[in-house]
Amino acid sequence: VSECRVAVVTGAASGLGLALAERFAADGMRVLLSDIETGPLEAAVRSLRGRGYDVRGRVTDVAQHEEVAALADEAFEVFGAVHVLCNNAGVVKRGRSWDLTLDDWRWVLDVDLLSVIYGVRTFLPRMIAQRDGGHVVNTASMAGLLPMPNLAAYSVAKAGVIALSESLQMDLVAEGSDIGVSVLCPGFIATRITESDRNRPTGRGEVSPPPAGPRTTAGVSPTMDAATVARHVADAIRDRSFWVLTHESYAAVIADRAAGIGAGGHPTVPPVW
Ligand SMILES: NC(=O)c1ccc[n+]([C@@H]2O[C@H](COP(=O)([O-])OP(=O)(O)OC[C@H]3O[C@@H](n4cnc5c(N)ncnc54)[C@H](O)[C@@H]3O)[C@@H](O)[C@H]2O)c1
């Protein structure tokens, strides 16, 4: 990704976002990290600067259109350009489809889907006008391709991110733009996503009770770390690959699902890797 010189990453204080920021910085890019969590964001920026990297931080709630717009303004004002945009911040709320409250739905859809729409609306016009290449990486999930029980809101949001990414890619081609798109669909990676409630706003206070039974990922040991996912993303940007599936074993399950659609099958619970 070295010819892409400035990267902006949302949800960059933890997990996959932090690993992406570290990868880009190590590859020689200038990076604007953003996150809703002030302390962890400052710590991440300090740590990266301590390693000699050219990075900045900006506290941003991606659920707020005007905050994403302000993030874009800062990126273009300070760096003069944006070459890689990672719409990565995300949260999860478990619950049966009919138990999830409207606050649950709105929180998850705001942070996981509307945020990506805000990123596309606020960054893309200027990235296209730059005529200097670039790449958009939207973090979806395997749950967007293989919806999971107790994860309706999350699966809906992530399926939306995938559809948006596909339309965006086609719109850019039709425009003759040299900006690429990738959609990251990770399997299970050990991060703080299971502690998403730490960032739930008080205005989304009606919380559904947790569903009976263990998490889908209970007892599953993650087989990949965030740094490896970030390397896959950097490779995808370089190679202009659209789909970034962290666990290749999912490809067969996705093909089964597609075949089931054609054959009139019913949804089944996908395996977790
Ligand atoms: N970890 C996994 O297994 C997995 C699998 C598939 C997809 N994902 C996706 O990866 C992305 C990153 O999550 P992660 O696993 O690194 O979890 P994480 O909790 O470690 O990191 C998510 C970051 O997003 C930030 N964030 C939360 N709400 C925000 C808001 N409103 N505005 C700005 N930032 C906000 C958090 O503070 C945190 O730093 C998410 O979109 C998630 O859905 C994760």
JSON list of N, CA, C and O in Angstrom, two decimals, residues 149-190:
[
{"chain": "A", "resi": 149, "resn": "PRO", "atom": "N", "xyz": [-27.93, -16.86, 14.43]},
{"chain": "A", "resi": 149, "resn": "PRO", "atom": "CA", "xyz": [-29.00, -16.74, 15.43]},
{"chain": "A", "resi": 149, "resn": "PRO", "atom": "C", "xyz": [-28.57, -15.81, 16.56]},
{"chain": "A", "resi": 149, "resn": "PRO", "atom": "O", "xyz": [-27.38, -15.72, 16.86]},
{"chain": "A", "resi": 150, "resn": "ASN", "atom": "N", "xyz": [-29.52, -15.12, 17.15]},
{"chain": "A", "resi": 150, "resn": "ASN", "atom": "CA", "xyz": [-29.28, -14.16, 18.24]},
{"chain": "A", "resi": 150, "resn": "ASN", "atom": "C", "xyz": [-28.47, -12.94, 17.79]},
{"chain": "A", "resi": 150, "resn": "ASN", "atom": "O", "xyz": [-28.01, -12.16, 18.62]},
{"chain": "A", "resi": 151, "resn": "LEU", "atom": "N", "xyz": [-28.29, -12.80, 16.49]},
{"chain": "A", "resi": 151, "resn": "LEU", "atom": "CA", "xyz": [-27.50, -11.67, 15.99]},
{"chain": "A", "resi": 151, "resn": "LEU", "atom": "C", "xyz": [-28.21, -10.98, 14.83]},
{"chain": "A", "resi": 151, "resn": "LEU", "atom": "O", "xyz": [-27.57, -10.58, 13.86]},
{"chain": "A", "resi": 152, "resn": "ALA", "atom": "N", "xyz": [-29.53, -10.84, 14.93]},
{"chain": "A", "resi": 152, "resn": "ALA", "atom": "CA", "xyz": [-30.28, -10.28, 13.80]},
{"chain": "A", "resi": 152, "resn": "ALA", "atom": "C", "xyz": [-29.83, -8.86, 13.46]},
{"chain": "A", "resi": 152, "resn": "ALA", "atom": "O", "xyz": [-29.57, -8.55, 12.30]},
{"chain": "A", "resi": 153, "resn": "ALA", "atom": "N", "xyz": [-29.73, -8.00, 14.49]},
{"chain": "A", "resi": 153, "resn": "ALA", "atom": "CA", "xyz": [-29.40, -6.60, 14.19]},
{"chain": "A", "resi": 153, "resn": "ALA", "atom": "C", "xyz": [-28.00, -6.52, 13.57]},
{"chain": "A", "resi": 153, "resn": "ALA", "atom": "O", "xyz": [-27.78, -5.80, 12.58]},
{"chain": "A", "resi": 154, "resn": "TYR", "atom": "N", "xyz": [-27.06, -7.25, 14.16]},
{"chain": "A", "resi": 154, "resn": "TYR", "atom": "CA", "xyz": [-25.68, -7.26, 13.66]},
{"chain": "A", "resi": 154, "resn": "TYR", "atom": "C", "xyz": [-25.62, -7.83, 12.24]},
{"chain": "A", "resi": 154, "resn": "TYR", "atom": "O", "xyz": [-24.98, -7.25, 11.35]},
{"chain": "A", "resi": 155, "resn": "SER", "atom": "N", "xyz": [-26.33, -8.94, 12.01]},
{"chain": "A", "resi": 155, "resn": "SER", "atom": "CA", "xyz": [-26.30, -9.57, 10.68]},
{"chain": "A", "resi": 155, "resn": "SER", "atom": "C", "xyz": [-26.92, -8.66, 9.62]},
{"chain": "A", "resi": 155, "resn": "SER", "atom": "O", "xyz": [-26.41, -8.56, 8.50]},
{"chain": "A", "resi": 156, "resn": "VAL", "atom": "N", "xyz": [-28.02, -7.98, 10.00]},
{"chain": "A", "resi": 156, "resn": "VAL", "atom": "CA", "xyz": [-28.67, -7.03, 9.07]},
{"chain": "A", "resi": 156, "resn": "VAL", "atom": "C", "xyz": [-27.70, -5.90, 8.72]},
{"chain": "A", "resi": 156, "resn": "VAL", "atom": "O", "xyz": [-27.53, -5.53, 7.55]},
{"chain": "A", "resi": 157, "resn": "ALA", "atom": "N", "xyz": [-27.06, -5.34, 9.76]},
{"chain": "A", "resi": 157, "resn": "ALA", "atom": "CA", "xyz": [-26.13, -4.22, 9.52]},
{"chain": "A", "resi": 157, "resn": "ALA", "atom": "C", "xyz": [-24.98, -4.66, 8.61]},
{"chain": "A", "resi": 157, "resn": "ALA", "atom": "O", "xyz": [-24.60, -3.95, 7.67]},
{"chain": "A", "resi": 158, "resn": "LYS", "atom": "N", "xyz": [-24.42, -5.83, 8.90]},
{"chain": "A", "resi": 158, "resn": "LYS", "atom": "CA", "xyz": [-23.24, -6.27, 8.15]},
{"chain": "A", "resi": 158, "resn": "LYS", "atom": "C", "xyz": [-23.61, -6.70, 6.72]},
{"chain": "A", "resi": 158, "resn": "LYS", "atom": "O", "xyz": [-22.82, -6.48, 5.79]},
{"chain": "A", "resi": 159, "resn": "ALA", "atom": "N", "xyz": [-24.81, -7.29, 6.54]},
{"chain": "A", "resi": 159, "resn": "ALA", "atom": "CA", "xyz": [-25.28, -7.57, 5.18]},
{"chain": "A", "resi": 159, "resn": "ALA", "atom": "C", "xyz": [-25.43, -6.26, 4.41]},
{"chain": "A", "resi": 159, "resn": "ALA", "atom": "O", "xyz": [-25.12, -6.18, 3.22]},
{"chain": "A", "resi": 160, "resn": "GLY", "atom": "N", "xyz": [-25.88, -5.22, 5.12]},
{"chain": "A", "resi": 160, "resn": "GLY", "atom": "CA", "xyz": [-26.01, -3.90, 4.50]},
{"chain": "A", "resi": 160, "resn": "GLY", "atom": "C", "xyz": [-24.66, -3.34, 4.09]},
{"chain": "A", "resi": 160, "resn": "GLY", "atom": "O", "xyz": [-24.53, -2.74, 3.02]},
{"chain": "A", "resi": 161, "resn": "VAL", "atom": "N", "xyz": [-23.66, -3.53, 4.94]},
{"chain": "A", "resi": 161, "resn": "VAL", "atom": "CA", "xyz": [-22.31, -3.03, 4.61]},
{"chain": "A", "resi": 161, "resn": "VAL", "atom": "C", "xyz": [-21.79, -3.74, 3.36]},
{"chain": "A", "resi": 161, "resn": "VAL", "atom": "O", "xyz": [-21.16, -3.11, 2.49]},
{"chain": "A", "resi": 162, "resn": "ILE", "atom": "N", "xyz": [-22.08, -5.03, 3.26]},
{"chain": "A", "resi": 162, "resn": "ILE", "atom": "CA", "xyz": [-21.61, -5.78, 2.08]},
{"chain": "A", "resi": 162, "resn": "ILE", "atom": "C", "xyz": [-22.32, -5.26, 0.82]},
{"chain": "A", "resi": 162, "resn": "ILE", "atom": "O", "xyz": [-21.67, -4.99, -0.20]},
{"chain": "A", "resi": 163, "resn": "ALA", "atom": "N", "xyz": [-23.64, -5.09, 0.90]},
{"chain": "A", "resi": 163, "resn": "ALA", "atom": "CA", "xyz": [-24.39, -4.59, -0.27]},
{"chain": "A", "resi": 163, "resn": "ALA", "atom": "C", "xyz": [-23.92, -3.19, -0.66]},
{"chain": "A", "resi": 163, "resn": "ALA", "atom": "O", "xyz": [-23.72, -2.89, -1.85]},
{"chain": "A", "resi": 164, "resn": "LEU", "atom": "N", "xyz": [-23.72, -2.34, 0.33]},
{"chain": "A", "resi": 164, "resn": "LEU", "atom": "CA", "xyz": [-23.23, -0.98, 0.06]},
{"chain": "A", "resi": 164, "resn": "LEU", "atom": "C", "xyz": [-21.87, -1.04, -0.64]},
{"chain": "A", "resi": 164, "resn": "LEU", "atom": "O", "xyz": [-21.62, -0.31, -1.61]},
{"chain": "A", "resi": 165, "resn": "SER", "atom": "N", "xyz": [-21.00, -1.92, -0.16]},
{"chain": "A", "resi": 165, "resn": "SER", "atom": "CA", "xyz": [-19.66, -2.02, -0.74]},
{"chain": "A", "resi": 165, "resn": "SER", "atom": "C", "xyz": [-19.72, -2.48, -2.20]},
{"chain": "A", "resi": 165, "resn": "SER", "atom": "O", "xyz": [-18.97, -1.98, -3.05]},
{"chain": "A", "resi": 166, "resn": "GLU", "atom": "N", "xyz": [-20.63, -3.41, -2.49]},
{"chain": "A", "resi": 166, "resn": "GLU", "atom": "CA", "xyz": [-20.76, -3.89, -3.87]},
{"chain": "A", "resi": 166, "resn": "GLU", "atom": "C", "xyz": [-21.27, -2.78, -4.78]},
{"chain": "A", "resi": 166, "resn": "GLU", "atom": "O", "xyz": [-20.76, -2.57, -5.88]},
{"chain": "A", "resi": 167, "resn": "SER", "atom": "N", "xyz": [-22.30, -2.05, -4.30]},
{"chain": "A", "resi": 167, "resn": "SER", "atom": "CA", "xyz": [-22.82, -0.94, -5.11]},
{"chain": "A", "resi": 167, "resn": "SER", "atom": "C", "xyz": [-21.76, 0.14, -5.30]},
{"chain": "A", "resi": 167, "resn": "SER", "atom": "O", "xyz": [-21.59, 0.68, -6.40]},
{"chain": "A", "resi": 168, "resn": "LEU", "atom": "N", "xyz": [-21.03, 0.44, -4.21]},
{"chain": "A", "resi": 168, "resn": "LEU", "atom": "CA", "xyz": [-19.99, 1.46, -4.28]},
{"chain": "A", "resi": 168, "resn": "LEU", "atom": "C", "xyz": [-18.94, 1.09, -5.32]},
{"chain": "A", "resi": 168, "resn": "LEU", "atom": "O", "xyz": [-18.53, 1.94, -6.14]},
{"chain": "A", "resi": 169, "resn": "GLN", "atom": "N", "xyz": [-18.52, -0.17, -5.30]},
{"chain": "A", "resi": 169, "resn": "GLN", "atom": "CA", "xyz": [-17.51, -0.63, -6.26]},
{"chain": "A", "resi": 169, "resn": "GLN", "atom": "C", "xyz": [-18.00, -0.40, -7.70]},
{"chain": "A", "resi": 169, "resn": "GLN", "atom": "O", "xyz": [-17.28, 0.13, -8.55]},
{"chain": "A", "resi": 170, "resn": "MET", "atom": "N", "xyz": [-19.28, -0.77, -7.93]},
{"chain": "A", "resi": 170, "resn": "MET", "atom": "CA", "xyz": [-19.82, -0.62, -9.29]},
{"chain": "A", "resi": 170, "resn": "MET", "atom": "C", "xyz": [-19.98, 0.85, -9.67]},
{"chain": "A", "resi": 170, "resn": "MET", "atom": "O", "xyz": [-19.73, 1.23, -10.83]},
{"chain": "A", "resi": 171, "resn": "ASP", "atom": "N", "xyz": [-20.39, 1.67, -8.71]},
{"chain": "A", "resi": 171, "resn": "ASP", "atom": "CA", "xyz": [-20.53, 3.11, -8.98]},
{"chain": "A", "resi": 171, "resn": "ASP", "atom": "C", "xyz": [-19.18, 3.72, -9.35]},
{"chain": "A", "resi": 171, "resn": "ASP", "atom": "O", "xyz": [-19.10, 4.59, -10.23]},
{"chain": "A", "resi": 172, "resn": "LEU", "atom": "N", "xyz": [-18.12, 3.29, -8.65]},
{"chain": "A", "resi": 172, "resn": "LEU", "atom": "CA", "xyz": [-16.79, 3.85, -8.93]},
{"chain": "A", "resi": 172, "resn": "LEU", "atom": "C", "xyz": [-16.29, 3.43, -10.31]},
{"chain": "A", "resi": 172, "resn": "LEU", "atom": "O", "xyz": [-15.70, 4.23, -11.04]},
{"chain": "A", "resi": 173, "resn": "VAL", "atom": "N", "xyz": [-16.57, 2.17, -10.67]},
{"chain": "A", "resi": 173, "resn": "VAL", "atom": "CA", "xyz": [-16.17, 1.70, -12.01]},
{"chain": "A", "resi": 173, "resn": "VAL", "atom": "C", "xyz": [-16.91, 2.51, -13.07]},
{"chain": "A", "resi": 173, "resn": "VAL", "atom": "O", "xyz": [-16.32, 2.99, -14.05]},
{"chain": "A", "resi": 174, "resn": "ALA", "atom": "N", "xyz": [-18.22, 2.71, -12.86]},
{"chain": "A", "resi": 174, "resn": "ALA", "atom": "CA", "xyz": [-19.03, 3.46, -13.84]},
{"chain": "A", "resi": 174, "resn": "ALA", "atom": "C", "xyz": [-18.53, 4.89, -13.97]},
{"chain": "A", "resi": 174, "resn": "ALA", "atom": "O", "xyz": [-18.61, 5.50, -15.04]},
{"chain": "A", "resi": 175, "resn": "GLU", "atom": "N", "xyz": [-17.97, 5.43, -12.87]},
{"chain": "A", "resi": 175, "resn": "GLU", "atom": "CA", "xyz": [-17.47, 6.80, -12.86]},
{"chain": "A", "resi": 175, "resn": "GLU", "atom": "C", "xyz": [-16.09, 6.90, -13.51]},
{"chain": "A", "resi": 175, "resn": "GLU", "atom": "O", "xyz": [-15.58, 8.00, -13.76]},
{"chain": "A", "resi": 176, "resn": "GLY", "atom": "N", "xyz": [-15.48, 5.73, -13.77]},
{"chain": "A", "resi": 176, "resn": "GLY", "atom": "CA", "xyz": [-14.11, 5.73, -14.30]},
{"chain": "A", "resi": 176, "resn": "GLY", "atom": "C", "xyz": [-13.09, 6.09, -13.24]},
{"chain": "A", "resi": 176, "resn": "GLY", "atom": "O", "xyz": [-11.97, 6.50, -13.53]},
{"chain": "A", "resi": 177, "resn": "SER", "atom": "N", "xyz": [-13.47, 5.94, -11.97]},
{"chain": "A", "resi": 177, "resn": "SER", "atom": "CA", "xyz": [-12.57, 6.29, -10.87]},
{"chain": "A", "resi": 177, "resn": "SER", "atom": "C", "xyz": [-11.53, 5.19, -10.66]},
{"chain": "A", "resi": 177, "resn": "SER", "atom": "O", "xyz": [-11.79, 4.01, -10.90]},
{"chain": "A", "resi": 178, "resn": "ASP", "atom": "N", "xyz": [-10.37, 5.60, -10.16]},
{"chain": "A", "resi": 178, "resn": "ASP", "atom": "CA", "xyz": [-9.31, 4.62, -9.88]},
{"chain": "A", "resi": 178, "resn": "ASP", "atom": "C", "xyz": [-9.30, 4.23, -8.39]},
{"chain": "A", "resi": 178, "resn": "ASP", "atom": "O", "xyz": [-8.30, 3.73, -7.89]},
{"chain": "A", "resi": 179, "resn": "ILE", "atom": "N", "xyz": [-10.40, 4.48, -7.70]},
{"chain": "A", "resi": 179, "resn": "ILE", "atom": "CA", "xyz": [-10.48, 4.11, -6.28]},
{"chain": "A", "resi": 179, "resn": "ILE", "atom": "C", "xyz": [-11.02, 2.68, -6.17]},
{"chain": "A", "resi": 179, "resn": "ILE", "atom": "O", "xyz": [-12.04, 2.35, -6.79]},
{"chain": "A", "resi": 180, "resn": "GLY", "atom": "N", "xyz": [-10.34, 1.85, -5.40]},
{"chain": "A", "resi": 180, "resn": "GLY", "atom": "CA", "xyz": [-10.75, 0.48, -5.19]},
{"chain": "A", "resi": 180, "resn": "GLY", "atom": "C", "xyz": [-11.58, 0.33, -3.93]},
{"chain": "A", "resi": 180, "resn": "GLY", "atom": "O", "xyz": [-11.61, 1.21, -3.07]},
{"chain": "A", "resi": 181, "resn": "VAL", "atom": "N", "xyz": [-12.25, -0.81, -3.82]},
{"chain": "A", "resi": 181, "resn": "VAL", "atom": "CA", "xyz": [-13.08, -1.11, -2.64]},
{"chain": "A", "resi": 181, "resn": "VAL", "atom": "C", "xyz": [-12.77, -2.53, -2.19]},
{"chain": "A", "resi": 181, "resn": "VAL", "atom": "O", "xyz": [-12.61, -3.42, -3.03]},
{"chain": "A", "resi": 182, "resn": "SER", "atom": "N", "xyz": [-12.68, -2.72, -0.87]},
{"chain": "A", "resi": 182, "resn": "SER", "atom": "CA", "xyz": [-12.63, -4.07, -0.31]},
{"chain": "A", "resi": 182, "resn": "SER", "atom": "C", "xyz": [-13.64, -4.15, 0.81]},
{"chain": "A", "resi": 182, "resn": "SER", "atom": "O", "xyz": [-13.87, -3.17, 1.53]},
{"chain": "A", "resi": 183, "resn": "VAL", "atom": "N", "xyz": [-14.24, -5.32, 0.96]},
{"chain": "A", "resi": 183, "resn": "VAL", "atom": "CA", "xyz": [-15.12, -5.54, 2.11]},
{"chain": "A", "resi": 183, "resn": "VAL", "atom": "C", "xyz": [-14.52, -6.67, 2.93]},
{"chain": "A", "resi": 183, "resn": "VAL", "atom": "O", "xyz": [-14.26, -7.76, 2.44]},
{"chain": "A", "resi": 184, "resn": "LEU", "atom": "N", "xyz": [-14.24, -6.31, 4.19]},
{"chain": "A", "resi": 184, "resn": "LEU", "atom": "CA", "xyz": [-13.58, -7.26, 5.10]},
{"chain": "A", "resi": 184, "resn": "LEU", "atom": "C", "xyz": [-14.65, -8.06, 5.84]},
{"chain": "A", "resi": 184, "resn": "LEU", "atom": "O", "xyz": [-15.51, -7.47, 6.51]},
{"chain": "A", "resi": 185, "resn": "CYS", "atom": "N", "xyz": [-14.61, -9.37, 5.68]},
{"chain": "A", "resi": 185, "resn": "CYS", "atom": "CA", "xyz": [-15.59, -10.25, 6.32]},
{"chain": "A", "resi": 185, "resn": "CYS", "atom": "C", "xyz": [-14.85, -11.21, 7.25]},
{"chain": "A", "resi": 185, "resn": "CYS", "atom": "O", "xyz": [-14.60, -12.37, 6.88]},
{"chain": "A", "resi": 186, "resn": "PRO", "atom": "N", "xyz": [-14.49, -10.74, 8.45]},
{"chain": "A", "resi": 186, "resn": "PRO", "atom": "CA", "xyz": [-13.72, -11.63, 9.33]},
{"chain": "A", "resi": 186, "resn": "PRO", "atom": "C", "xyz": [-14.60, -12.72, 9.93]},
{"chain": "A", "resi": 186, "resn": "PRO", "atom": "O", "xyz": [-15.79, -12.52, 10.16]},
{"chain": "A", "resi": 187, "resn": "GLY", "atom": "N", "xyz": [-13.95, -13.86, 10.21]},
{"chain": "A", "resi": 187, "resn": "GLY", "atom": "CA", "xyz": [-14.52, -14.84, 11.13]},
{"chain": "A", "resi": 187, "resn": "GLY", "atom": "C", "xyz": [-14.23, -14.37, 12.53]},
{"chain": "A", "resi": 187, "resn": "GLY", "atom": "O", "xyz": [-14.08, -13.16, 12.78]},
{"chain": "A", "resi": 188, "resn": "PHE", "atom": "N", "xyz": [-14.12, -15.29, 13.45]},
{"chain": "A", "resi": 188, "resn": "PHE", "atom": "CA", "xyz": [-13.95, -14.94, 14.86]},
{"chain": "A", "resi": 188, "resn": "PHE", "atom": "C", "xyz": [-12.49, -14.55, 15.15]},
{"chain": "A", "resi": 188, "resn": "PHE", "atom": "O", "xyz": [-11.58, -15.33, 14.94]},
{"chain": "A", "resi": 189, "resn": "ILE", "atom": "N", "xyz": [-12.31, -13.31, 15.64]},
{"chain": "A", "resi": 189, "resn": "ILE", "atom": "CA", "xyz": [-10.98, -12.81, 15.99]},
{"chain": "A", "resi": 189, "resn": "ILE", "atom": "C", "xyz": [-11.06, -12.31, 17.44]},
{"chain": "A", "resi": 189, "resn": "ILE", "atom": "O", "xyz": [-12.03, -11.64, 17.81]},
{"chain": "A", "resi": 190, "resn": "ALA", "atom": "N", "xyz": [-10.07, -12.62, 18.23]},
{"chain": "A", "resi": 190, "resn": "ALA", "atom": "CA", "xyz": [-10.08, -12.18, 19.64]},
{"chain": "A", "resi": 190, "resn": "ALA", "atom": "C", "xyz": [-9.85, -10.67, 19.71]},
{"chain": "A", "resi": 190, "resn": "ALA", "atom": "O", "xyz": [-8.76, -10.19, 19.41]}
]
